[in-house]
Structure formats: C-alpha cells, structure tokens
C-alpha cells in the first residue's frame, strides 16, 4: 500500500474582525506558507477596508527559513537583510534578503507570540519589529531562533554541527 502524503495547511483560519482588522493564524512555516499567507491577506484586503493585520504565531514552532523571509517580504521592501546564519567556517555563512517588492508597506501589523513561538516565528516577529513594521504582543518566545537583535535587523545564529 502506498502512503498518502498528508498536506497540513500552514493557515488553518483567517477572518476579518470588527473594525476592519484582518486576523491570520499561521501554524507552521511549511512549503508555500508565505504564498498562503499572502493570498489570504490580499483576498481580505481586496474585499474589505482593512485597518490592520494580526498574524498569530502562537504555538508556531517554526519551519522553513526561506518561508519566514518571504513572509517578512510581504510587508518589508526588497533588498532588506532579514536574517543571517553563521556556520563553523565563513563559507557556511548565509545572508537572507527580501527578494521582491513588498505587497503592503503601510498596513499596521501586530504579531502574536508565546513561549511556543520558535525559530522562523522569532525571525518574522524580530524582523517586523526591527524594520518598524509592527508590534509584537504576547509572552517571551522560545529563544531558538534569535541570539540577539540589533537596532535595525534581526540576527539569527545557527551553529552547524557535523
């Protein structure tokens, strides 16, 4: 018997609350998570006069780093350094920049986090805060993704072990 691949939607729920506030729950940073979030946001924006957006990352343990960068890029302009990883040797170091024009650089953002928000969730929330695109609301995050946040960008240090 062949096993079926079970696709878990990155976004189980999104809605527009009273007062024109869009609300998107992002469960994990799976392949296509950024596109799913972008589609949900643009759909709500086209049908409503949005005053703000809440991205709920509570309980989101992370996932694919490039999806986190692409989610930041929905709200932050092109060619901004979102995160870098540092390996044992300089040739393992990587910088991750936003690659596209942003879809919306003006909508006020609120990112909800808790102690179970880790890794890619911390990269998104840190970058949104560092680029002055929104506020972070909730409990202290898990602490897996961020080793420090400078005044203008989020720094992610990943130790690569062979």
JSON list of C-alpha atoms in Angstrom, two decimals:
[
{"chain": "A", "resi": 1, "resn": "UNK", "atom": "CA", "xyz": [0.00, 0.00, 0.00]},
{"chain": "A", "resi": 2, "resn": "UNK", "atom": "CA", "xyz": [1.26, 3.47, -0.80]},
{"chain": "A", "resi": 3, "resn": "UNK", "atom": "CA", "xyz": [1.24, 6.09, 1.88]},
{"chain": "A", "resi": 4, "resn": "UNK", "atom": "CA", "xyz": [-0.59, 9.28, 1.07]},
{"chain": "A", "resi": 5, "resn": "UNK", "atom": "CA", "xyz": [1.22, 12.48, 1.80]},
{"chain": "A", "resi": 6, "resn": "UNK", "atom": "CA", "xyz": [-0.78, 14.48, 4.27]},
{"chain": "A", "resi": 7, "resn": "UNK", "atom": "CA", "xyz": [-0.67, 18.18, 3.48]},
{"chain": "A", "resi": 8, "resn": "UNK", "atom": "CA", "xyz": [-1.02, 20.36, 6.53]},
{"chain": "A", "resi": 9, "resn": "UNK", "atom": "CA", "xyz": [-2.27, 23.81, 5.70]},
{"chain": "A", "resi": 10, "resn": "UNK", "atom": "CA", "xyz": [0.01, 26.47, 7.10]},
{"chain": "A", "resi": 11, "resn": "UNK", "atom": "CA", "xyz": [-3.04, 28.65, 7.64]},
{"chain": "A", "resi": 12, "resn": "UNK", "atom": "CA", "xyz": [-5.98, 26.87, 9.28]},
{"chain": "A", "resi": 13, "resn": "UNK", "atom": "CA", "xyz": [-8.02, 30.04, 9.71]},
{"chain": "A", "resi": 14, "resn": "UNK", "atom": "CA", "xyz": [-8.27, 33.68, 8.67]},
{"chain": "A", "resi": 15, "resn": "UNK", "atom": "CA", "xyz": [-11.00, 36.29, 9.03]},
{"chain": "A", "resi": 16, "resn": "UNK", "atom": "CA", "xyz": [-11.74, 39.99, 9.23]},
{"chain": "A", "resi": 17, "resn": "UNK", "atom": "CA", "xyz": [-12.74, 41.08, 12.72]},
{"chain": "A", "resi": 18, "resn": "UNK", "atom": "CA", "xyz": [-14.96, 44.04, 13.62]},
{"chain": "A", "resi": 19, "resn": "UNK", "atom": "CA", "xyz": [-13.28, 47.32, 12.85]},
{"chain": "A", "resi": 20, "resn": "UNK", "atom": "CA", "xyz": [-11.51, 46.07, 9.74]},
{"chain": "A", "resi": 21, "resn": "UNK", "atom": "CA", "xyz": [-8.75, 44.11, 11.46]},
{"chain": "A", "resi": 22, "resn": "UNK", "atom": "CA", "xyz": [-7.61, 41.07, 9.49]},
{"chain": "A", "resi": 23, "resn": "UNK", "atom": "CA", "xyz": [-6.56, 38.04, 11.53]},
{"chain": "A", "resi": 24, "resn": "UNK", "atom": "CA", "xyz": [-4.42, 35.20, 10.18]},
{"chain": "A", "resi": 25, "resn": "UNK", "atom": "CA", "xyz": [-3.34, 32.15, 12.17]},
{"chain": "A", "resi": 26, "resn": "UNK", "atom": "CA", "xyz": [-0.08, 30.68, 10.86]},
{"chain": "A", "resi": 27, "resn": "UNK", "atom": "CA", "xyz": [0.54, 27.19, 12.25]},
{"chain": "A", "resi": 28, "resn": "UNK", "atom": "CA", "xyz": [3.93, 26.46, 10.73]},
{"chain": "A", "resi": 29, "resn": "UNK", "atom": "CA", "xyz": [6.37, 27.61, 8.10]},
{"chain": "A", "resi": 30, "resn": "UNK", "atom": "CA", "xyz": [5.80, 24.81, 5.60]},
{"chain": "A", "resi": 31, "resn": "UNK", "atom": "CA", "xyz": [6.49, 24.96, 1.87]},
{"chain": "A", "resi": 32, "resn": "UNK", "atom": "CA", "xyz": [4.17, 27.61, 0.36]},
{"chain": "A", "resi": 33, "resn": "UNK", "atom": "CA", "xyz": [3.33, 29.14, 3.78]},
{"chain": "A", "resi": 34, "resn": "UNK", "atom": "CA", "xyz": [4.34, 32.59, 2.54]},
{"chain": "A", "resi": 35, "resn": "UNK", "atom": "CA", "xyz": [2.17, 32.26, -0.57]},
{"chain": "A", "resi": 36, "resn": "UNK", "atom": "CA", "xyz": [-0.77, 31.04, 1.54]},
{"chain": "A", "resi": 37, "resn": "UNK", "atom": "CA", "xyz": [-0.40, 33.99, 3.92]},
{"chain": "A", "resi": 38, "resn": "UNK", "atom": "CA", "xyz": [-0.04, 36.43, 1.03]},
{"chain": "A", "resi": 39, "resn": "UNK", "atom": "CA", "xyz": [-3.14, 35.01, -0.71]},
{"chain": "A", "resi": 40, "resn": "UNK", "atom": "CA", "xyz": [-5.21, 35.18, 2.49]},
{"chain": "A", "resi": 41, "resn": "UNK", "atom": "CA", "xyz": [-4.08, 38.76, 3.19]},
{"chain": "A", "resi": 42, "resn": "UNK", "atom": "CA", "xyz": [-4.63, 40.02, -0.37]},
{"chain": "A", "resi": 43, "resn": "UNK", "atom": "CA", "xyz": [-8.06, 38.36, -0.52]},
{"chain": "A", "resi": 44, "resn": "UNK", "atom": "CA", "xyz": [-9.16, 40.07, 2.68]},
{"chain": "A", "resi": 45, "resn": "UNK", "atom": "CA", "xyz": [-7.63, 43.38, 1.58]},
{"chain": "A", "resi": 46, "resn": "UNK", "atom": "CA", "xyz": [-9.45, 43.29, -1.77]},
{"chain": "A", "resi": 47, "resn": "UNK", "atom": "CA", "xyz": [-12.82, 42.63, -0.10]},
{"chain": "A", "resi": 48, "resn": "UNK", "atom": "CA", "xyz": [-12.51, 44.92, 2.94]},
{"chain": "A", "resi": 49, "resn": "UNK", "atom": "CA", "xyz": [-11.22, 48.30, 4.04]},
{"chain": "A", "resi": 50, "resn": "UNK", "atom": "CA", "xyz": [-8.52, 46.89, 6.30]},
{"chain": "A", "resi": 51, "resn": "UNK", "atom": "CA", "xyz": [-7.25, 49.00, 9.19]},
{"chain": "A", "resi": 52, "resn": "UNK", "atom": "CA", "xyz": [-4.67, 46.48, 10.40]},
{"chain": "A", "resi": 53, "resn": "UNK", "atom": "CA", "xyz": [-3.46, 42.87, 10.33]},
{"chain": "A", "resi": 54, "resn": "UNK", "atom": "CA", "xyz": [-2.84, 40.42, 13.16]},
{"chain": "A", "resi": 55, "resn": "UNK", "atom": "CA", "xyz": [-0.54, 37.48, 12.38]},
{"chain": "A", "resi": 56, "resn": "UNK", "atom": "CA", "xyz": [-0.94, 34.86, 15.09]},
{"chain": "A", "resi": 57, "resn": "UNK", "atom": "CA", "xyz": [2.29, 32.87, 15.58]},
{"chain": "A", "resi": 58, "resn": "UNK", "atom": "CA", "xyz": [1.37, 31.47, 18.98]},
{"chain": "A", "resi": 59, "resn": "UNK", "atom": "CA", "xyz": [2.37, 27.83, 19.17]},
{"chain": "A", "resi": 60, "resn": "UNK", "atom": "CA", "xyz": [4.23, 28.06, 15.86]},
{"chain": "A", "resi": 61, "resn": "UNK", "atom": "CA", "xyz": [7.45, 26.12, 16.33]},
{"chain": "A", "resi": 62, "resn": "UNK", "atom": "CA", "xyz": [8.96, 27.26, 13.05]},
{"chain": "A", "resi": 63, "resn": "UNK", "atom": "CA", "xyz": [9.84, 25.54, 9.81]},
{"chain": "A", "resi": 64, "resn": "UNK", "atom": "CA", "xyz": [11.47, 26.69, 6.59]},
{"chain": "A", "resi": 65, "resn": "UNK", "atom": "CA", "xyz": [13.70, 29.74, 6.89]},
{"chain": "A", "resi": 66, "resn": "UNK", "atom": "CA", "xyz": [13.05, 30.96, 3.34]},
{"chain": "A", "resi": 67, "resn": "UNK", "atom": "CA", "xyz": [9.30, 30.99, 4.05]},
{"chain": "A", "resi": 68, "resn": "UNK", "atom": "CA", "xyz": [9.92, 33.26, 7.05]},
{"chain": "A", "resi": 69, "resn": "UNK", "atom": "CA", "xyz": [11.95, 35.64, 4.87]},
{"chain": "A", "resi": 70, "resn": "UNK", "atom": "CA", "xyz": [9.24, 35.62, 2.19]},
{"chain": "A", "resi": 71, "resn": "UNK", "atom": "CA", "xyz": [6.55, 36.41, 4.78]},
{"chain": "A", "resi": 72, "resn": "UNK", "atom": "CA", "xyz": [8.57, 39.39, 6.02]},
{"chain": "A", "resi": 73, "resn": "UNK", "atom": "CA", "xyz": [8.89, 40.43, 2.37]},
{"chain": "A", "resi": 74, "resn": "UNK", "atom": "CA", "xyz": [5.09, 40.79, 2.04]},
{"chain": "A", "resi": 75, "resn": "UNK", "atom": "CA", "xyz": [5.39, 43.81, 4.37]},
{"chain": "A", "resi": 76, "resn": "UNK", "atom": "CA", "xyz": [9.04, 44.93, 4.01]},
{"chain": "A", "resi": 77, "resn": "UNK", "atom": "CA", "xyz": [10.64, 46.28, 0.81]},
{"chain": "A", "resi": 78, "resn": "UNK", "atom": "CA", "xyz": [13.10, 44.49, -1.47]},
{"chain": "A", "resi": 79, "resn": "UNK", "atom": "CA", "xyz": [16.81, 44.02, -0.61]},
{"chain": "A", "resi": 80, "resn": "UNK", "atom": "CA", "xyz": [16.49, 44.22, 3.18]},
{"chain": "A", "resi": 81, "resn": "UNK", "atom": "CA", "xyz": [18.64, 41.86, 5.26]},
{"chain": "A", "resi": 82, "resn": "UNK", "atom": "CA", "xyz": [16.15, 39.83, 7.32]},
{"chain": "A", "resi": 83, "resn": "UNK", "atom": "CA", "xyz": [18.43, 37.25, 8.88]},
{"chain": "A", "resi": 84, "resn": "UNK", "atom": "CA", "xyz": [21.82, 35.67, 8.55]},
{"chain": "A", "resi": 85, "resn": "UNK", "atom": "CA", "xyz": [23.10, 32.29, 9.58]},
{"chain": "A", "resi": 86, "resn": "UNK", "atom": "CA", "xyz": [26.65, 31.70, 10.73]},
{"chain": "A", "resi": 87, "resn": "UNK", "atom": "CA", "xyz": [28.39, 28.36, 10.32]},
{"chain": "A", "resi": 88, "resn": "UNK", "atom": "CA", "xyz": [31.65, 26.97, 11.68]},
{"chain": "A", "resi": 89, "resn": "UNK", "atom": "CA", "xyz": [33.53, 28.41, 8.71]},
{"chain": "A", "resi": 90, "resn": "UNK", "atom": "CA", "xyz": [32.95, 31.69, 6.84]},
{"chain": "A", "resi": 91, "resn": "UNK", "atom": "CA", "xyz": [31.92, 29.85, 3.65]},
{"chain": "A", "resi": 92, "resn": "UNK", "atom": "CA", "xyz": [28.94, 28.43, 5.58]},
{"chain": "A", "resi": 93, "resn": "UNK", "atom": "CA", "xyz": [27.63, 31.91, 6.44]},
{"chain": "A", "resi": 94, "resn": "UNK", "atom": "CA", "xyz": [24.47, 32.97, 4.61]},
{"chain": "A", "resi": 95, "resn": "UNK", "atom": "CA", "xyz": [22.60, 36.27, 4.34]},
{"chain": "A", "resi": 96, "resn": "UNK", "atom": "CA", "xyz": [18.86, 36.19, 3.62]},
{"chain": "A", "resi": 97, "resn": "UNK", "atom": "CA", "xyz": [17.42, 39.31, 1.96]},
{"chain": "A", "resi": 98, "resn": "UNK", "atom": "CA", "xyz": [13.92, 40.20, 0.85]},
{"chain": "A", "resi": 99, "resn": "UNK", "atom": "CA", "xyz": [13.79, 39.48, -2.89]},
{"chain": "A", "resi": 100, "resn": "UNK", "atom": "CA", "xyz": [10.60, 41.13, -4.13]},
{"chain": "A", "resi": 101, "resn": "UNK", "atom": "CA", "xyz": [8.72, 44.39, -3.94]},
{"chain": "A", "resi": 102, "resn": "UNK", "atom": "CA", "xyz": [6.50, 44.38, -0.84]},
{"chain": "A", "resi": 103, "resn": "UNK", "atom": "CA", "xyz": [2.75, 43.95, -1.20]},
{"chain": "A", "resi": 104, "resn": "UNK", "atom": "CA", "xyz": [1.91, 46.39, 1.61]},
{"chain": "A", "resi": 105, "resn": "UNK", "atom": "CA", "xyz": [4.40, 48.57, 3.46]},
{"chain": "A", "resi": 106, "resn": "UNK", "atom": "CA", "xyz": [1.74, 50.63, 5.25]},
{"chain": "A", "resi": 107, "resn": "UNK", "atom": "CA", "xyz": [-0.81, 48.37, 6.94]},
{"chain": "A", "resi": 108, "resn": "UNK", "atom": "CA", "xyz": [-0.26, 48.31, 10.72]},
{"chain": "A", "resi": 109, "resn": "UNK", "atom": "CA", "xyz": [0.85, 44.86, 11.89]},
{"chain": "A", "resi": 110, "resn": "UNK", "atom": "CA", "xyz": [0.55, 43.06, 15.21]},
{"chain": "A", "resi": 111, "resn": "UNK", "atom": "CA", "xyz": [2.37, 39.74, 15.67]},
{"chain": "A", "resi": 112, "resn": "UNK", "atom": "CA", "xyz": [1.07, 37.47, 18.44]},
{"chain": "A", "resi": 113, "resn": "UNK", "atom": "CA", "xyz": [3.68, 35.20, 20.06]},
{"chain": "A", "resi": 114, "resn": "UNK", "atom": "CA", "xyz": [4.04, 32.97, 23.11]},
{"chain": "A", "resi": 115, "resn": "UNK", "atom": "CA", "xyz": [6.62, 30.68, 24.70]},
{"chain": "A", "resi": 116, "resn": "UNK", "atom": "CA", "xyz": [5.97, 28.08, 21.97]},
{"chain": "A", "resi": 117, "resn": "UNK", "atom": "CA", "xyz": [6.76, 30.50, 19.13]},
{"chain": "A", "resi": 118, "resn": "UNK", "atom": "CA", "xyz": [10.22, 29.48, 17.96]},
{"chain": "A", "resi": 119, "resn": "UNK", "atom": "CA", "xyz": [12.74, 29.61, 15.15]},
{"chain": "A", "resi": 120, "resn": "UNK", "atom": "CA", "xyz": [11.11, 31.02, 12.00]},
{"chain": "A", "resi": 121, "resn": "UNK", "atom": "CA", "xyz": [8.40, 32.63, 14.17]},
{"chain": "A", "resi": 122, "resn": "UNK", "atom": "CA", "xyz": [11.08, 34.59, 16.00]},
{"chain": "A", "resi": 123, "resn": "UNK", "atom": "CA", "xyz": [12.70, 35.62, 12.74]},
{"chain": "A", "resi": 124, "resn": "UNK", "atom": "CA", "xyz": [9.40, 37.02, 11.43]},
{"chain": "A", "resi": 125, "resn": "UNK", "atom": "CA", "xyz": [8.48, 38.78, 14.67]},
{"chain": "A", "resi": 126, "resn": "UNK", "atom": "CA", "xyz": [12.01, 40.13, 15.15]},
{"chain": "A", "resi": 127, "resn": "UNK", "atom": "CA", "xyz": [12.24, 41.48, 11.62]},
{"chain": "A", "resi": 128, "resn": "UNK", "atom": "CA", "xyz": [8.76, 43.06, 11.71]},
{"chain": "A", "resi": 129, "resn": "UNK", "atom": "CA", "xyz": [9.79, 44.81, 14.93]},
{"chain": "A", "resi": 130, "resn": "UNK", "atom": "CA", "xyz": [13.28, 45.79, 13.73]},
{"chain": "A", "resi": 131, "resn": "UNK", "atom": "CA", "xyz": [12.02, 47.28, 10.47]},
{"chain": "A", "resi": 132, "resn": "UNK", "atom": "CA", "xyz": [9.37, 49.23, 12.43]},
{"chain": "A", "resi": 133, "resn": "UNK", "atom": "CA", "xyz": [6.55, 47.49, 10.59]},
{"chain": "A", "resi": 134, "resn": "UNK", "atom": "CA", "xyz": [4.58, 46.42, 13.62]},
{"chain": "A", "resi": 135, "resn": "UNK", "atom": "CA", "xyz": [4.31, 45.48, 17.26]},
{"chain": "A", "resi": 136, "resn": "UNK", "atom": "CA", "xyz": [4.92, 42.15, 18.95]},
{"chain": "A", "resi": 137, "resn": "UNK", "atom": "CA", "xyz": [2.30, 41.14, 21.53]},
{"chain": "A", "resi": 138, "resn": "UNK", "atom": "CA", "xyz": [2.48, 38.24, 23.96]},
{"chain": "A", "resi": 139, "resn": "UNK", "atom": "CA", "xyz": [4.86, 36.20, 26.04]},
{"chain": "A", "resi": 140, "resn": "UNK", "atom": "CA", "xyz": [8.60, 35.76, 25.70]},
{"chain": "A", "resi": 141, "resn": "UNK", "atom": "CA", "xyz": [9.34, 33.41, 22.80]},
{"chain": "A", "resi": 142, "resn": "UNK", "atom": "CA", "xyz": [11.14, 30.09, 22.94]},
{"chain": "A", "resi": 143, "resn": "UNK", "atom": "CA", "xyz": [14.58, 31.55, 22.16]},
{"chain": "A", "resi": 144, "resn": "UNK", "atom": "CA", "xyz": [15.67, 29.09, 19.48]},
{"chain": "A", "resi": 145, "resn": "UNK", "atom": "CA", "xyz": [15.90, 31.44, 16.52]},
{"chain": "A", "resi": 146, "resn": "UNK", "atom": "CA", "xyz": [17.39, 34.60, 17.90]},
{"chain": "A", "resi": 147, "resn": "UNK", "atom": "CA", "xyz": [20.66, 35.15, 19.66]},
{"chain": "A", "resi": 148, "resn": "UNK", "atom": "CA", "xyz": [20.36, 38.91, 19.59]},
{"chain": "A", "resi": 149, "resn": "UNK", "atom": "CA", "xyz": [18.55, 41.74, 17.87]},
{"chain": "A", "resi": 150, "resn": "UNK", "atom": "CA", "xyz": [20.45, 44.79, 16.72]},
{"chain": "A", "resi": 151, "resn": "UNK", "atom": "CA", "xyz": [18.86, 48.19, 16.33]},
{"chain": "A", "resi": 152, "resn": "UNK", "atom": "CA", "xyz": [17.96, 47.60, 12.69]},
{"chain": "A", "resi": 153, "resn": "UNK", "atom": "CA", "xyz": [17.88, 43.90, 11.90]},
{"chain": "A", "resi": 154, "resn": "UNK", "atom": "CA", "xyz": [17.26, 40.50, 13.30]},
{"chain": "A", "resi": 155, "resn": "UNK", "atom": "CA", "xyz": [20.27, 38.26, 13.78]},
{"chain": "A", "resi": 156, "resn": "UNK", "atom": "CA", "xyz": [19.90, 34.51, 13.76]},
{"chain": "A", "resi": 157, "resn": "UNK", "atom": "CA", "xyz": [22.93, 32.46, 14.73]},
{"chain": "A", "resi": 158, "resn": "UNK", "atom": "CA", "xyz": [22.73, 28.82, 13.84]},
{"chain": "A", "resi": 159, "resn": "UNK", "atom": "CA", "xyz": [25.55, 26.52, 14.91]},
{"chain": "A", "resi": 160, "resn": "UNK", "atom": "CA", "xyz": [26.10, 23.83, 12.30]},
{"chain": "A", "resi": 161, "resn": "UNK", "atom": "CA", "xyz": [27.29, 20.54, 13.74]},
{"chain": "A", "resi": 162, "resn": "UNK", "atom": "CA", "xyz": [28.61, 17.78, 11.52]}
]
